[in-house]
Coordinates of C-alpha atoms and ligand atoms in Angstrom, one line a residue:
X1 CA 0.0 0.0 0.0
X2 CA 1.3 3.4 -1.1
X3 CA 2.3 5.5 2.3
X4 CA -0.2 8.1 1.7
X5 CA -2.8 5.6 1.6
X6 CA -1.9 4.3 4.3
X7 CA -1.8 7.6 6.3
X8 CA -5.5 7.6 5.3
X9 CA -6.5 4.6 6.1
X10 CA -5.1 4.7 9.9
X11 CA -6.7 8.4 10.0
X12 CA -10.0 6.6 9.0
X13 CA -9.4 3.5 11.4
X14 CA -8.9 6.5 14.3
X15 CA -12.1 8.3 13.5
X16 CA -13.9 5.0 13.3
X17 CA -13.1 4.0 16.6
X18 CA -14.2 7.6 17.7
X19 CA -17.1 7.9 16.1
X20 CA -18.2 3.7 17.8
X21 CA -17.6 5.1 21.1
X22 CA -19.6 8.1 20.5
X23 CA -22.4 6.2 19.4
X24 CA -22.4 3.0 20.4
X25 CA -22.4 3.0 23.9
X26 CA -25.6 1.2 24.7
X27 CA -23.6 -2.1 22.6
X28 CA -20.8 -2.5 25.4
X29 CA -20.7 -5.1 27.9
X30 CA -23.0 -4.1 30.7
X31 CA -20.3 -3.7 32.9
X32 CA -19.0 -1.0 30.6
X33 CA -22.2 0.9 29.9
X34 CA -22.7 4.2 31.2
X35 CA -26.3 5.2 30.2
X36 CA -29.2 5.5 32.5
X37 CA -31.6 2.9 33.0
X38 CA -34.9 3.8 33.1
X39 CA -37.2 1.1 34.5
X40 CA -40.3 0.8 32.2
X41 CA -38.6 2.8 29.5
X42 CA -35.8 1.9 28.5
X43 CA -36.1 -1.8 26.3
X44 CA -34.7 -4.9 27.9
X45 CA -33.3 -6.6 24.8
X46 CA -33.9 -10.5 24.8
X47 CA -30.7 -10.6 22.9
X48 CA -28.4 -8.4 21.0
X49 CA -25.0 -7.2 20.1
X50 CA -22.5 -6.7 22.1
X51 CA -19.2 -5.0 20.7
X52 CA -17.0 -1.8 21.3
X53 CA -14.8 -0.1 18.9
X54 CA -12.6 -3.0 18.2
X55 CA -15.4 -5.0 15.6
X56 CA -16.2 -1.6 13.8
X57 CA -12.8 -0.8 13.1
X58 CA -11.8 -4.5 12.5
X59 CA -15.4 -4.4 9.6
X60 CA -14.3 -1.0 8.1
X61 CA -10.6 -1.7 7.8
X62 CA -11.6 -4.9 6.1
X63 CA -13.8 -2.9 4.0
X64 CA -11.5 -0.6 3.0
X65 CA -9.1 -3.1 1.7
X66 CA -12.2 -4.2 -0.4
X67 CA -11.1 -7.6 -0.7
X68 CA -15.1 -8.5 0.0
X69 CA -15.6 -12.0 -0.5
X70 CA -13.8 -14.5 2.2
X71 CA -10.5 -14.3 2.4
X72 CA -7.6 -13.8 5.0
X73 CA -10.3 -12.4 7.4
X74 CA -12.0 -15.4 6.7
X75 CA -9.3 -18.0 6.7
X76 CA -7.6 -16.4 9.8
X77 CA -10.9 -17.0 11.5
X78 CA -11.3 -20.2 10.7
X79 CA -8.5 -21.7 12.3
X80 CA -9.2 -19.4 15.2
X81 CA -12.7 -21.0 15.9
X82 CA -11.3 -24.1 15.1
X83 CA -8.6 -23.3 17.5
X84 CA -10.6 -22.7 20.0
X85 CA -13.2 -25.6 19.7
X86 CA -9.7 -28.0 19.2
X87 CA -11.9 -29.2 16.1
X88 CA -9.8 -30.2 13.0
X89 CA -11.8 -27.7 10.9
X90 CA -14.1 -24.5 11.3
X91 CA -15.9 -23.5 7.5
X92 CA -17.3 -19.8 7.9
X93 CA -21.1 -19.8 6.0
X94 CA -23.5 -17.3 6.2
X95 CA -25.9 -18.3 8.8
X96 CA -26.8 -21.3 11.1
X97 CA -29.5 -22.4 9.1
X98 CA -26.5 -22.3 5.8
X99 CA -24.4 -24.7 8.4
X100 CA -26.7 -26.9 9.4
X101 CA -27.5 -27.7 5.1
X102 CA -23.8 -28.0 4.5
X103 CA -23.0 -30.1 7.4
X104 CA -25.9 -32.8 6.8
X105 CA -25.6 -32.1 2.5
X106 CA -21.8 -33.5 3.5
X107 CA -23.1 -36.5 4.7
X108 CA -25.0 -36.9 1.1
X109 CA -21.4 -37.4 -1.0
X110 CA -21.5 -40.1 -3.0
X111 CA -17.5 -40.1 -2.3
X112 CA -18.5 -42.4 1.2
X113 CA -19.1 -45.7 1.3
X114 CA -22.8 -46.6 0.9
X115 CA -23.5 -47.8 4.1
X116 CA -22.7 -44.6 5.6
X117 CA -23.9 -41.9 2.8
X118 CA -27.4 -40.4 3.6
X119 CA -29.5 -40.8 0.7
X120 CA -33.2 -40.5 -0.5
X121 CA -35.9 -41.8 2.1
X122 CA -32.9 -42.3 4.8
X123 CA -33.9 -41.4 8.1
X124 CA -32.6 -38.9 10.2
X125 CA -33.0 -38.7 14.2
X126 CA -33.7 -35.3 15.7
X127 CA -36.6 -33.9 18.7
X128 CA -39.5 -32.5 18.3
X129 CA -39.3 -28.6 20.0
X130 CA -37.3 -26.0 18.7
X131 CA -35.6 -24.3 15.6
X132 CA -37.4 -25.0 12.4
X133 CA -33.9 -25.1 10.3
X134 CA -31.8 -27.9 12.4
X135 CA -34.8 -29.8 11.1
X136 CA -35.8 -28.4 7.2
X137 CA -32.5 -29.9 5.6
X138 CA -33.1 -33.2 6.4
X139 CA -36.5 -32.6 4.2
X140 CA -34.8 -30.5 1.7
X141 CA -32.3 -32.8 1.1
X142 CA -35.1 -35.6 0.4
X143 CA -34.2 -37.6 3.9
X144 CA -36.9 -38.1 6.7
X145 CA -36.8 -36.8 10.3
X146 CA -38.1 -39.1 12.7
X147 CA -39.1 -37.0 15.7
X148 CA -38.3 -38.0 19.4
X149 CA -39.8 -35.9 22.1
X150 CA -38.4 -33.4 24.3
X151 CA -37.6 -33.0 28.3
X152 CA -39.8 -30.3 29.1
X153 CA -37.2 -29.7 31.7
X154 CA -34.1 -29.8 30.0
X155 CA -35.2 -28.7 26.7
X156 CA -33.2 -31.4 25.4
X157 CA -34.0 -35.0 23.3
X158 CA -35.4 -37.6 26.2
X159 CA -33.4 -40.7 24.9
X160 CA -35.9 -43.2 26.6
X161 CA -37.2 -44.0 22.9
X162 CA -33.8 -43.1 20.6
X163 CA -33.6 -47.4 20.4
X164 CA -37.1 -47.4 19.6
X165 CA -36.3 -44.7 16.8
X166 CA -33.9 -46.5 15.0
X167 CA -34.8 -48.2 11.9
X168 CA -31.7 -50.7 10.6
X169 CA -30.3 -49.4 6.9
X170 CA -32.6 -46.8 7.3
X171 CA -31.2 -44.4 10.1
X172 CA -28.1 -42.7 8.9
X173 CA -27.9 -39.5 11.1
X174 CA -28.6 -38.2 14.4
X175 CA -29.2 -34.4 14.1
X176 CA -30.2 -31.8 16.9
X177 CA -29.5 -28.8 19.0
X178 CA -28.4 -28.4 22.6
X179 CA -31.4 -26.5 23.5
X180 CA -30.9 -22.8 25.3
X181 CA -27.0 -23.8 25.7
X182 CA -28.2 -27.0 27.8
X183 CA -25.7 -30.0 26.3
X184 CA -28.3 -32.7 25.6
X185 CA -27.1 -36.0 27.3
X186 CA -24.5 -36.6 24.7
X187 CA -23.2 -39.9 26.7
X188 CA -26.3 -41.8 26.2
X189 CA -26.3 -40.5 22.0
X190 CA -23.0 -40.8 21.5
X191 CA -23.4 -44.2 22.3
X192 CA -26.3 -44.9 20.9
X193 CA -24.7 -43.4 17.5
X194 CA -21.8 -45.8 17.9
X195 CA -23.8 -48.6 18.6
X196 CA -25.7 -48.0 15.4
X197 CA -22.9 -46.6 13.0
X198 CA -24.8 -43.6 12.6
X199 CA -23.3 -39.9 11.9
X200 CA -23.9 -37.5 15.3
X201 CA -24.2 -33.4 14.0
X202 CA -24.3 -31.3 16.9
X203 CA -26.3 -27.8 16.1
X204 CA -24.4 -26.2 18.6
X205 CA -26.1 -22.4 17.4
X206 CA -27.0 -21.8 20.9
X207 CA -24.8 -23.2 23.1
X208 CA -21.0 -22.1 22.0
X209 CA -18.8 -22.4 25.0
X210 CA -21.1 -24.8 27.1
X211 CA -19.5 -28.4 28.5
X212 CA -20.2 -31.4 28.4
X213 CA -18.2 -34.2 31.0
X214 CA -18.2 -37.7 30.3
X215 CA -16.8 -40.0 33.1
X216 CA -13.3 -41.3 31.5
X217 CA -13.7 -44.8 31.3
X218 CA -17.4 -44.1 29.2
X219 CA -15.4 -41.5 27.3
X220 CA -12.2 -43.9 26.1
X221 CA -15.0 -46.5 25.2
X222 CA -16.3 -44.0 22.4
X223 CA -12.7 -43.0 21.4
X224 CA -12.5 -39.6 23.5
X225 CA -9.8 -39.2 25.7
X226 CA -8.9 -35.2 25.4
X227 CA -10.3 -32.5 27.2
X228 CA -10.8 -29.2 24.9
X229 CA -7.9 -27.0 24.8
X230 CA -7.9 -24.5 27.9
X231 CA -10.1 -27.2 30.1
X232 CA -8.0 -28.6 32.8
X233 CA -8.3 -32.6 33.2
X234 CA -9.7 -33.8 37.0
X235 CA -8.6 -37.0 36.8
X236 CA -12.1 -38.4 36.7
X237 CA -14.3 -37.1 33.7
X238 CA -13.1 -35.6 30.2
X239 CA -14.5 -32.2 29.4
X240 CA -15.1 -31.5 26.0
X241 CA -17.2 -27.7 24.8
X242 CA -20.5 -29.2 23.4
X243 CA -19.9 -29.2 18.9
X244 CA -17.3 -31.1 19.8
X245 CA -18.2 -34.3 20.5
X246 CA -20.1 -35.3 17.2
X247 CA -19.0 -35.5 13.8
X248 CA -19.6 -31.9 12.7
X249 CA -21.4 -29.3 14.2
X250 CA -22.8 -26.0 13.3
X251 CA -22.8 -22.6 14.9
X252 CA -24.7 -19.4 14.3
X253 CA -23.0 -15.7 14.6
X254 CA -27.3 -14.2 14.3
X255 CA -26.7 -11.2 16.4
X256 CA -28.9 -12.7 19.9
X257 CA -26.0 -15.8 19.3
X258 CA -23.1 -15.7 21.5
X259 CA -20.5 -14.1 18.7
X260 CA -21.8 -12.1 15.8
X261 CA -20.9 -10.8 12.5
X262 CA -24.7 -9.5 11.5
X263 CA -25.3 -12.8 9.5
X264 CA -22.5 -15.8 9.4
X265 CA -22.3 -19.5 11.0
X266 CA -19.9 -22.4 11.0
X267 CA -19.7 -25.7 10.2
X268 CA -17.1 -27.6 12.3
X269 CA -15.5 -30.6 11.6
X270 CA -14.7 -32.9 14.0
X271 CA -12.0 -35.1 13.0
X272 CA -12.6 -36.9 10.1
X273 CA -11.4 -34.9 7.4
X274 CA -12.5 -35.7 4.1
X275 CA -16.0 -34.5 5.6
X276 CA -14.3 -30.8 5.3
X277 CA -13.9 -31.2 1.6
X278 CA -17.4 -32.5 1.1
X279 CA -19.0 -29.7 3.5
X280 CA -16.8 -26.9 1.4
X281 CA -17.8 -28.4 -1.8
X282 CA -21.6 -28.2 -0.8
X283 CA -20.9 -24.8 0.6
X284 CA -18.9 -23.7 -2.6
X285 CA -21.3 -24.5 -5.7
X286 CA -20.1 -28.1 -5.6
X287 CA -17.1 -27.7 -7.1
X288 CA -14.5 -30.5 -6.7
X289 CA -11.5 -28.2 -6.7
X290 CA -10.4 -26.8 -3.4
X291 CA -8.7 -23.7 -4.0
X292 CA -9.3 -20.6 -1.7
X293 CA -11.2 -18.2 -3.5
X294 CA -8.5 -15.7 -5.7
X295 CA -6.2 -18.8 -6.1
X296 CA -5.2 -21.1 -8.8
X297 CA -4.1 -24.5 -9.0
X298 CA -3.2 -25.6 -5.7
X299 CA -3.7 -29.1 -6.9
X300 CA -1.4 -28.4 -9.6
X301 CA -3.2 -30.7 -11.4
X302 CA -5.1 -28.4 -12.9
X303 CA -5.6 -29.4 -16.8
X304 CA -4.8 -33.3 -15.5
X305 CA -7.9 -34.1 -14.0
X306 CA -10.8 -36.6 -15.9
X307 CA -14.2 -36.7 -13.8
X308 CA -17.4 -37.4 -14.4
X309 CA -17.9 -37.9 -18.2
X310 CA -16.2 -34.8 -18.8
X311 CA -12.9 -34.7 -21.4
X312 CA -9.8 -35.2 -19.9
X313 CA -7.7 -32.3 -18.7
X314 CA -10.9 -29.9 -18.5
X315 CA -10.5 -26.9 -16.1
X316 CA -10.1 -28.4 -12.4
X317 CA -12.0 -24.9 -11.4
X318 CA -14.9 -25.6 -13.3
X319 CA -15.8 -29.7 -12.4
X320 CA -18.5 -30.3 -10.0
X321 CA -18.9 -33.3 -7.9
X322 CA -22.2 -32.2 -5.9
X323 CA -25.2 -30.2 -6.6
X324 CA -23.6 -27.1 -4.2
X325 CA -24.7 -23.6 -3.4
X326 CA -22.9 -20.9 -2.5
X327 CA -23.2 -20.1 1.0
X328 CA -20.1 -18.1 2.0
X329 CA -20.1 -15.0 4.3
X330 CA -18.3 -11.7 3.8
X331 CA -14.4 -11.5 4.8
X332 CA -15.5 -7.8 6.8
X333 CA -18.0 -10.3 8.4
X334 CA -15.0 -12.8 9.5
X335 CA -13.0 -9.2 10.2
X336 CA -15.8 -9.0 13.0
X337 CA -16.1 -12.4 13.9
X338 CA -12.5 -12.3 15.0
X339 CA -12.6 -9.3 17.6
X340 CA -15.5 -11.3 18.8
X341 CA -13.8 -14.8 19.6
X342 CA -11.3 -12.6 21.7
X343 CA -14.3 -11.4 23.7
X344 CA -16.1 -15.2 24.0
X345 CA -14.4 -16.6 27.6
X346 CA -15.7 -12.9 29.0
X347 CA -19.0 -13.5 26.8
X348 CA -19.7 -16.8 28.5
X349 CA -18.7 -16.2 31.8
X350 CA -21.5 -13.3 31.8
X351 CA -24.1 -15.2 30.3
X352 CA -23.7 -18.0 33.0
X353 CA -23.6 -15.1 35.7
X354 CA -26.9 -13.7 34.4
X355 CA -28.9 -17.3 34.8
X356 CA -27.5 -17.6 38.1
X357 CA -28.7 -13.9 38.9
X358 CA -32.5 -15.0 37.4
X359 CA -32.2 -18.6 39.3
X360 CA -31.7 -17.4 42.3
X361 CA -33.8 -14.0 42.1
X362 CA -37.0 -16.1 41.1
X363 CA -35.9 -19.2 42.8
X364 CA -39.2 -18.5 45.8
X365 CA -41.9 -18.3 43.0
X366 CA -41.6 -22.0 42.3
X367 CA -45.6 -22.4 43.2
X368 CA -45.7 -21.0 39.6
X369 CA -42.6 -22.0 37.4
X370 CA -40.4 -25.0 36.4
X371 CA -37.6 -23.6 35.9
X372 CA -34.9 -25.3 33.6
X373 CA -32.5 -28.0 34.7
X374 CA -29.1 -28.5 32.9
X375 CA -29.2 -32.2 31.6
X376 CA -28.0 -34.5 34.1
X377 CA -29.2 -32.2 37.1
X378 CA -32.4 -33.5 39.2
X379 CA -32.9 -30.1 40.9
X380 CA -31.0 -27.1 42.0
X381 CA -30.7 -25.5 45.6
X382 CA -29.9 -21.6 46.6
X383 CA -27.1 -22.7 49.0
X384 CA -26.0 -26.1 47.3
X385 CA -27.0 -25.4 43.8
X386 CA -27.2 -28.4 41.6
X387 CA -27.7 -31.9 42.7
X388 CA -26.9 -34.4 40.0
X389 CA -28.4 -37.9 38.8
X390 CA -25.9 -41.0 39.2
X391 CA -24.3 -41.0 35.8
X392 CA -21.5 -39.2 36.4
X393 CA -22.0 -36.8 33.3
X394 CA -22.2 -33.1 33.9
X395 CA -23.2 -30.2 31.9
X396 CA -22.0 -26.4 32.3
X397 CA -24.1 -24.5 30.2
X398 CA -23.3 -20.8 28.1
X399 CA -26.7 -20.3 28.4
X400 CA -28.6 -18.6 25.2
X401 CA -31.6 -17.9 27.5
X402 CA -33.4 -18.3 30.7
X403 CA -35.9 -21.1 30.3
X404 CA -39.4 -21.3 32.4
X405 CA -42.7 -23.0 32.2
X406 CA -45.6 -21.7 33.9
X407 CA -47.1 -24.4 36.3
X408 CA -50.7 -25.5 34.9
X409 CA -52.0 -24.5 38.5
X410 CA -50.7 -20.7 38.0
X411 CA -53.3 -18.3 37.9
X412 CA -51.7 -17.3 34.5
X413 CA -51.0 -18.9 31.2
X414 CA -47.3 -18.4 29.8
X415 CA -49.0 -15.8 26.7
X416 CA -50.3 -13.8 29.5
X417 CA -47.1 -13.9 31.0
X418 CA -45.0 -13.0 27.8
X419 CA -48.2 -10.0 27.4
X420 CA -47.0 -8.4 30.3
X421 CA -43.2 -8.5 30.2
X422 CA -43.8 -7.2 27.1
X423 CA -46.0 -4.6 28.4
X424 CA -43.1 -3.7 30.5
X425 CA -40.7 -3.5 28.1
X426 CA -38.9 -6.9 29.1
X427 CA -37.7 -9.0 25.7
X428 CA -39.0 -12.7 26.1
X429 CA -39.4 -15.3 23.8
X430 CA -40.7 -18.9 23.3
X431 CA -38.9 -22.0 22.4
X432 CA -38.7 -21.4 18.8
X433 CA -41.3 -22.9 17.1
X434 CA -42.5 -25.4 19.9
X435 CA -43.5 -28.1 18.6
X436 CA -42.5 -28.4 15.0
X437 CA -45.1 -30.7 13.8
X438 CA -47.5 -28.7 14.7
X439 CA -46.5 -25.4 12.6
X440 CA -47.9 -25.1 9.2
X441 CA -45.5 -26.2 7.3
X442 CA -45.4 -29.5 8.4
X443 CA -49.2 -29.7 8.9
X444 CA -48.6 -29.1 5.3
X445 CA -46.2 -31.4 4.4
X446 CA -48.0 -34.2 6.5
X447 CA -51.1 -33.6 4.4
X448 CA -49.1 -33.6 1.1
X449 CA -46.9 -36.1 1.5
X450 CA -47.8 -38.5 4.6
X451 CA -44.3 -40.3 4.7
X452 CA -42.5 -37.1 4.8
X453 CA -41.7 -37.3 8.4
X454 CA -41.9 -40.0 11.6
X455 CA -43.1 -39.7 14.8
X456 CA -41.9 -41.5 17.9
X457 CA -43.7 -41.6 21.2
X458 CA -46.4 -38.7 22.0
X459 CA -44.8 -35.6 21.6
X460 CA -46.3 -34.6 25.1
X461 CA -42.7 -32.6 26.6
X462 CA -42.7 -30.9 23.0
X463 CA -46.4 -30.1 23.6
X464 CA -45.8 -28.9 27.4
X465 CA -43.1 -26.8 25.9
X466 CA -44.7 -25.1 23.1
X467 CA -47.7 -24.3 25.5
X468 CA -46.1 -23.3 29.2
X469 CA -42.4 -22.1 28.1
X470 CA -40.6 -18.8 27.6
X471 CA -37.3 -17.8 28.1
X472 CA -36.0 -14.7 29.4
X473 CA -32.3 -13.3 28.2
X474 CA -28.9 -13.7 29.5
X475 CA -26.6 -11.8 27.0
X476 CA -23.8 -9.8 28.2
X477 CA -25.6 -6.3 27.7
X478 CA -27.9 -7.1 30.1
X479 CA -27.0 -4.8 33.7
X480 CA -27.6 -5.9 37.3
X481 CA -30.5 -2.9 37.0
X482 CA -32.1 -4.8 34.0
X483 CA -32.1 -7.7 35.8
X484 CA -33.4 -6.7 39.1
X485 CA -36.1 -4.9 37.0
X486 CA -36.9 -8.0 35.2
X487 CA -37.5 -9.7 38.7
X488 CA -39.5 -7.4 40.2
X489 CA -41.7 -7.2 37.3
X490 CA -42.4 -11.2 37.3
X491 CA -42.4 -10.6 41.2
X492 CA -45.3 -8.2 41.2
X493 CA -47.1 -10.3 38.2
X494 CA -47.2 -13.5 40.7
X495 CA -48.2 -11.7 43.7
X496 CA -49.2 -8.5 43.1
X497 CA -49.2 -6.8 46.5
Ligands
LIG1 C1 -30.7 -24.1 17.4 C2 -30.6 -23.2 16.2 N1 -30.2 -23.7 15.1 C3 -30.1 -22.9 14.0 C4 -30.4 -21.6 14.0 C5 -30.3 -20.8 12.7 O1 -29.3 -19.8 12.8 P1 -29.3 -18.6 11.8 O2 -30.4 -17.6 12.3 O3 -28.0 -18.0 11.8 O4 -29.7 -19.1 10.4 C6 -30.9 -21.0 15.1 C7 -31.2 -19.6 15.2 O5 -31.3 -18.9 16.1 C8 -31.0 -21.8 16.3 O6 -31.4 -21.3 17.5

């Protein structure tokens, strides 16, 4: 870069950083923020972004270089997602929804062995309640989910019927989300999965930096004897983040997630990886060469390749082995992403704080809520906190939201709950879509094509979801103020004095 320019562009990087701490003060941490909060007028957020000056000069310096599509942004964040996971592979996409396509449109290659590829009518294992697209690729991509129900408590798959779900040379895939940052009871389906030979994706959208232990001895049977980097062993358990215990896993960078870059996700290979060259194929219209985007003939086999029925020698560039789309973010996006992933211990740590702060602050209206349990946990105590079941697993969740039912014996319903709060200027939301047979898409699809989708068991934690839950935030924007207000709202809405 000529000196001049260069003089600008540090000029410009100055004012930028200026003119973000000018404006975007009500973005920082809450620990940082200054403004005044006014209870009943100034918006609780469920969820939102939370950045200084570092991601807004980090997305206009990027910008200014102009490079646009991914590129050393985008690579450099790669490895350090990857890095941080201690995955073999992180692919930057454009959303969650993106990853989760890519990652189970990997498992479609015709490059693995049959008994492993998911094709046509094969069945894919997932629960019932919550985010309509960790579910819609399976049906996009011509497979079947086969719905199990949900712990009303934990959010999470109840495994009592995953045997009962299995269908031999049918079932290729187990596919779901750890639910509000809760690690589902990944012992019992990682087991299950090798028992079967089936494929485990983890949609780990909402739960980045949650953990998952596995007693040691259960954990070398299945092959898994490291903790993730940074996680100290105990002698007794390994301790792995949750996305990294599957096969691939997905995460979303949606602005309520816990990173952003606007839009973006990632697909994250495990181990294996030949799946990294079939997921970036899929995310990269298919093609079969492997270049970075502005390169040339890394293969340098360029003219020498014959595929497909094509002549020998044509363009590597320009062969296809899958049906792909193009799902790649913006490098100014991955320019973000990166000041973010320094931010993620800090990010975590205050979302767990902030459940605590609701747990405990509610913890004496229990005539009228359920309140969430991390898997594994049979209930929680203000002085003891959790008490756990006898499997030796344990869960420590980066929670994406506070989770509650309303008892059926409150005087209220959970709408007439979510009415108020937002009455009061309090962001809540439900579980996603609930139950996800009952929306009208797949009322739809039911009635158009009957075999489009199985159903295991009754559906009835789903159904106690959909209709009793909502969750409350746990970002890191949200103050000690907030949340005091938030608890004396729900307070005064139980027992109003
Ligand atoms: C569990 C889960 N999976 C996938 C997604 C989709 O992510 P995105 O909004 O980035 O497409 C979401 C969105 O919030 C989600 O909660």
């Amino acid at each position: 870069m000529n000196k001049k320019a260069e003089e600008l562009k540090k000029e410009i990087l100055r004012l930028t950083r200026e003119y973000s701490t000018l404006l975007h003060q009500p973005n920082l941490p809450a620990s940082k923020q200054q403004l005044p909060f006014v209870p009943g007028e100034t918006t609780i957020p469920y969820a939102g972004r939370v950045f200084d000056a570092d991601e807004v000069e980090a997305a206009v310096g990027s910008t200014l270089d102009f490079w646009l599509t991914l590129g050393k942004e985008g690579a450099a964040f790669e490895k350090e997602l990857a890095s941080f996971l201690g995955v073999k592979y992180s692919l930057l996409v454009n959303s969650g929804s993106s990853a989760n396509l890519v990652a189970l449109a990997a498992l479609t290659t015709h490059k693995l062995p049959t008994h492993k590829r998911l094709q046509p009518g094969d069945e894919v294992i997932t629960v019932a309640a919550g985010f309509p697209t960790t579910v819609a690729p399976i049906i996009q991509l011509g497979a079947v989910p086969v719905f199990l129900d949900n712990h009303p408590s934990t959010g999470n798959i109840d495994v009592a019927l995953l045997e009962e779900a299995f269908s031999p040379g049918k079932t290729k895939v187990v596919m779901m989300a750890h639910a509000l940052g809760n690690p589902f009871d990944l012992g019992t389906v990682l087991a299950f999965c090798r028992r079967h030979d089936l494929w485990l994706i983890e949609d780990n959208c909402d739960a980045l930096g949650s953990t998952y232990s596995l007693p040691c001895e259960q954990a070398a049977a299945l092959g898994i004897t490291e903790n993730s980097p940074g996680i100290p062993s105990n002698g007794k358990c390994i301790t792995r983040y949750t996305g990294t215990w599957g096969d691939l896993s997905t995460q979303s960078f949606y602005p309520p997630h816990h990173l952003t870059m606007g839009e973006g996700g990632a697909v994250n290979i495990i181990s294996r990886s030949p799946l990294k060259a079939y997921a970036e194929s899929f995310r990269d219209w298919g093609r079969d060469c492997w270049c970075a985007s502005g390169k040339d003939n890394t293969c340098n086999k360029r003219f020498e390749w014959q595929l497909g029925e094509l002549p020998k020698g044509y363009d590597h560039k320009y062969i296809y082995s899958h049906l792909g789309f193009n799902l790649k973010p913006l490098d100014p996006q991955a320019a973000i992403g990166r000041q973010q992933l320094k931010k993620l211990p800090f990010f975590i740590e205050a979302r767990k704080k902030n459940w605590e702060y609701l747990r405990v602050g509610l913890a004496d209206l229990e005539n009228f809520f359920e309140f969430s349990q991390p898997t594994h946990t049979t209930a929680w105590n203000k002085e003891t906190g959790f008490t756990w079941d006898g499997s030796g697993c344990k869960t420590d969740c980066s929670w994406f939201g506070f989770m509650l039912r309303v008892k059926s014996s409150a005087p209220f319903s959970h709408t007439d709950l979510a009415r108020h709060l937002d009455q009061k200027k309090i962001g809540n939301r439900m579980f996603f879509g609930g139950n996800l047979v009952r929306q009208p898409a797949f009322v739809q699809l039911k009635r158009d094509r009957p075999s489009a989708f199985r159903v295991v068991g009754q559906l009835s934690g789903a159904d106690e979801i959909m209709s009793k839950a909502l969750f409350l935030g746990t970002y890191p924007g949200l103050t000690r103020a907030m949340l005091d207000y938030e608890i004396g709202v729900i307070r005064s809405f139980c027992v109003p004095s």
